[in-house]
Tab-separated table of C-alpha atoms in Angstrom:
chain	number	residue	atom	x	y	z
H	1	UNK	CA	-55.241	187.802	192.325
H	2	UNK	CA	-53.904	190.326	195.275
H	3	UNK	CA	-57.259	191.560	195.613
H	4	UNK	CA	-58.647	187.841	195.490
H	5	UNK	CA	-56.515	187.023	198.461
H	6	UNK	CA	-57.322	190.560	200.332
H	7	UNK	CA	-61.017	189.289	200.313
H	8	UNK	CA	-60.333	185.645	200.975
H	9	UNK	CA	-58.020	186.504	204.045
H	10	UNK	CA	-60.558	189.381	205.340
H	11	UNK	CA	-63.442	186.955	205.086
H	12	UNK	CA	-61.515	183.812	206.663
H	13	UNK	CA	-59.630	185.801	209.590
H	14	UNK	CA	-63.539	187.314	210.355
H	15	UNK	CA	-65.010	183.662	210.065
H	16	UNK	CA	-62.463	182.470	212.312
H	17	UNK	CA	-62.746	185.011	215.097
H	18	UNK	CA	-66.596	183.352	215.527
H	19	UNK	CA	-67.878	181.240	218.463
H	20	UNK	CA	-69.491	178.869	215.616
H	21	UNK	CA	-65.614	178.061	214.315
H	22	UNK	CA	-63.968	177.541	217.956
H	23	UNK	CA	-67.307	175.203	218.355
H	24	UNK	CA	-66.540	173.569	214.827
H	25	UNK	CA	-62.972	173.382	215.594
H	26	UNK	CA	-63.477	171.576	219.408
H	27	UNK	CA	-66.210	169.051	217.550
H	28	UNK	CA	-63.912	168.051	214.955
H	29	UNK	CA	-61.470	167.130	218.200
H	30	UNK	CA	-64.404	165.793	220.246
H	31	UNK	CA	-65.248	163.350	217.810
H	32	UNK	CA	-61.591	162.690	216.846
H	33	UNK	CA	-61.221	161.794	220.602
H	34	UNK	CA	-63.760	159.626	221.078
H	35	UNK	CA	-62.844	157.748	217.304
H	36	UNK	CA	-59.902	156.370	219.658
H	37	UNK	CA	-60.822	152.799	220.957
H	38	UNK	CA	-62.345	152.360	217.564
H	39	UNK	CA	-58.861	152.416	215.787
H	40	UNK	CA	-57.142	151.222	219.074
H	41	UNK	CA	-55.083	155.083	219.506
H	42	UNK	CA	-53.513	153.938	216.370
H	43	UNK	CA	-50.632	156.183	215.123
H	44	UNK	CA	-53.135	156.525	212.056
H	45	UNK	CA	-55.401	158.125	214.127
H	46	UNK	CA	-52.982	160.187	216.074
H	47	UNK	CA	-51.546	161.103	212.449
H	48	UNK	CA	-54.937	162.117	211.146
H	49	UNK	CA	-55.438	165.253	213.973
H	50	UNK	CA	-51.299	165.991	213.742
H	51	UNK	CA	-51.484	166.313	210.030
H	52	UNK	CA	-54.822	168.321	209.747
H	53	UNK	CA	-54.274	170.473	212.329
H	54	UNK	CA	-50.891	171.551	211.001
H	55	UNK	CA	-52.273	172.205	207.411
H	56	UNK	CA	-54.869	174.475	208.805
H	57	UNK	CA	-52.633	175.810	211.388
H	58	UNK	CA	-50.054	177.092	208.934
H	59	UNK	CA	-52.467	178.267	206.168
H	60	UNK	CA	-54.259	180.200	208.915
H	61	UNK	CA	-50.661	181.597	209.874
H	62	UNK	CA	-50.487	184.125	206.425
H	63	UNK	CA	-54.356	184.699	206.231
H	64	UNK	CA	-54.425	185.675	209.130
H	65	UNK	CA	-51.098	188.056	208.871
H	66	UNK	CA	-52.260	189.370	205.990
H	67	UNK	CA	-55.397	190.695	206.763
H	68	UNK	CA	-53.538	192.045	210.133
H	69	UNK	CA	-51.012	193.675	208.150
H	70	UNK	CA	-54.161	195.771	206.014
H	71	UNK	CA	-55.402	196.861	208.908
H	72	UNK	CA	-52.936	198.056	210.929
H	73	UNK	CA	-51.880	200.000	207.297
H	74	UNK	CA	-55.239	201.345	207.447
H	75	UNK	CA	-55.274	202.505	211.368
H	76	UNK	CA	-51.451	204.205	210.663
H	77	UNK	CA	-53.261	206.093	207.706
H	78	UNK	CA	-56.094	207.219	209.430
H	79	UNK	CA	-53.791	208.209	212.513
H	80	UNK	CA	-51.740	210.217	210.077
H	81	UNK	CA	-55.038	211.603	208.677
H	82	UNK	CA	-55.388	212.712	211.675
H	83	UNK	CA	-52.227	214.372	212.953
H	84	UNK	CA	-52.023	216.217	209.582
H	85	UNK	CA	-55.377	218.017	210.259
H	86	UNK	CA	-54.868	218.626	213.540
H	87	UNK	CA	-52.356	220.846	215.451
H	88	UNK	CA	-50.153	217.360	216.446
H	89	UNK	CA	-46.769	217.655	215.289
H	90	UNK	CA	-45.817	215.879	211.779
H	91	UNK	CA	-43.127	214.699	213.095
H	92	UNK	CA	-44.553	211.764	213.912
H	93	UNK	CA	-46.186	210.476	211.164
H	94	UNK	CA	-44.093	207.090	209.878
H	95	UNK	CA	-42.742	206.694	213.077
H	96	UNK	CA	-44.205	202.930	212.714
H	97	UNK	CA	-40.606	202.368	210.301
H	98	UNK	CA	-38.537	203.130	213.247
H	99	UNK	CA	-36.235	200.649	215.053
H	100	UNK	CA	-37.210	199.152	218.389
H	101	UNK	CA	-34.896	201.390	219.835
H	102	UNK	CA	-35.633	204.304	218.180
H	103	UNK	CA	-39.504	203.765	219.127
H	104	UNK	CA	-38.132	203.216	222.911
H	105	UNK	CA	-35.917	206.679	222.953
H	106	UNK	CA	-39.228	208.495	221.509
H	107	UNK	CA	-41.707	207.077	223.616
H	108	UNK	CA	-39.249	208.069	226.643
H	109	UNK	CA	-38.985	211.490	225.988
H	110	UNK	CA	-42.946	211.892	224.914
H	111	UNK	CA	-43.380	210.510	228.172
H	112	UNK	CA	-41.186	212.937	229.420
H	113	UNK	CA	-43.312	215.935	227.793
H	114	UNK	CA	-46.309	214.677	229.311
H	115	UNK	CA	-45.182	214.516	232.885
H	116	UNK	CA	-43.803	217.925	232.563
H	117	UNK	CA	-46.966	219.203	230.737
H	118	UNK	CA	-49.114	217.798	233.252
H	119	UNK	CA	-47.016	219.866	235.988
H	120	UNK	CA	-47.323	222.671	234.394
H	121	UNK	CA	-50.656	222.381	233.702
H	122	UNK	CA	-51.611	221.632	237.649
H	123	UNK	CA	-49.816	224.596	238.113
H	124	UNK	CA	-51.797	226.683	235.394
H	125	UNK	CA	-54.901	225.467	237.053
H	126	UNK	CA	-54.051	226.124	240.825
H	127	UNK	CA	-52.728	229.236	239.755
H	128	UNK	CA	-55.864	230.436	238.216
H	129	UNK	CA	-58.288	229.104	240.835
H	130	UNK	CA	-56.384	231.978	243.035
H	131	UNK	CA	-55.690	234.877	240.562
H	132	UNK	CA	-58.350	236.384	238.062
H	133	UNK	CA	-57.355	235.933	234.697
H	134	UNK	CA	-54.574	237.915	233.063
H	135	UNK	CA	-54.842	240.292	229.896
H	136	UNK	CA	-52.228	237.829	228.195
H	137	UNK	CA	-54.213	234.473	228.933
H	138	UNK	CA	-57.372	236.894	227.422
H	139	UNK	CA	-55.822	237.264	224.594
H	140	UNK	CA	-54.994	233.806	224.285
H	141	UNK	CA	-58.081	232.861	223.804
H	142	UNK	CA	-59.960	232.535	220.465
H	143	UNK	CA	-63.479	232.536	219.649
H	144	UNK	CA	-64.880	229.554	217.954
H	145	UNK	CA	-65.736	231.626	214.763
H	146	UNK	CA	-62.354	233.211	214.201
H	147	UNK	CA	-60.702	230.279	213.510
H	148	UNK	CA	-59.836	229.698	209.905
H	149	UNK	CA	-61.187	226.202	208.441
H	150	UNK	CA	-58.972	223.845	208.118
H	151	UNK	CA	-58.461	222.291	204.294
H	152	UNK	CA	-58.983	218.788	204.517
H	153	UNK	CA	-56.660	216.889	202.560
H	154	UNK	CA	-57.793	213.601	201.157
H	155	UNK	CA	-54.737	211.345	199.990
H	156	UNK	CA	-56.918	208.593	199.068
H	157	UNK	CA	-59.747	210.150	196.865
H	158	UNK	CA	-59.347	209.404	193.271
H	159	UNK	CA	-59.679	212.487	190.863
């Protein structure tokens, strides 16, 4: 049944992100509109687009948060994927269960690192544009073949 509703809310929430339902959807309230003299703006007739247009309105509400829900799950696990075979610090993986203000204090001093990183860095480069390069930033450097593959870990692969 959860998987049922997975595919139902995937295939609805894709069906209603098309042109062809917005044009469905403004038909249904052309001809609703113009239906008007016919029943004299009757409350009936107001009652009909009121009641309709809530039903769809707040089944649309979960479909739609459901399949919103999966994918943002699925973009935090590949960004996780992707910090753990990198050389990005673990630290932030689940940071997406953190309060608003714990998000706010990290993104502050992240920003924070950046500025200063990007000082430092405009100094690294002006620096070196004047001074050959030193024995330490030399060694520093790796060649592409003397790094050690990385083992790829694959939480998701059934054994």
């Amino acid at each position: 049944m959860k998987h049922l509703f997975a595919r139902f809310a995937t295939k609805a929430s894709e069906w209603a992100g098309k042109p062809v339902a917005f044009m469905l959807a403004l038909t249904v309230v052309v001809i609703w509109a113009s239906l008007g003299p016919f029943f004299d703006y009757s409350e009936t007739w107001q009652l009909i687009i009121n009641t309709g247009t809530t039903i769809i309105t707040f089944l649309m509400v979960f479909v739609l948060q459901n399949a919103q829900t999966r994918d943002t799950r699925a973009i935090q696990a590949k960004l996780n994927e992707i910090i753990l075979t990198s050389h990005a610090e673990n630290r932030f993986i689940g940071i997406e269960n953190l309060d608003e203000e714990e998000l706010k204090r990290l993104n502050e001093l992240v920003a924070k690192a950046a500025e200063g990183r990007g000082e430092r860095e405009a100094c690294r480069t002006s620096e070196a544009a004047n001074a050959e390069p030193s024995k330490k930033a030399e060694a520093r450097k790796r060649p592409v073949a003397a790094k050690a593959p990385k083992q790829k870990q694959r939480p998701l692969e059934k054994s």
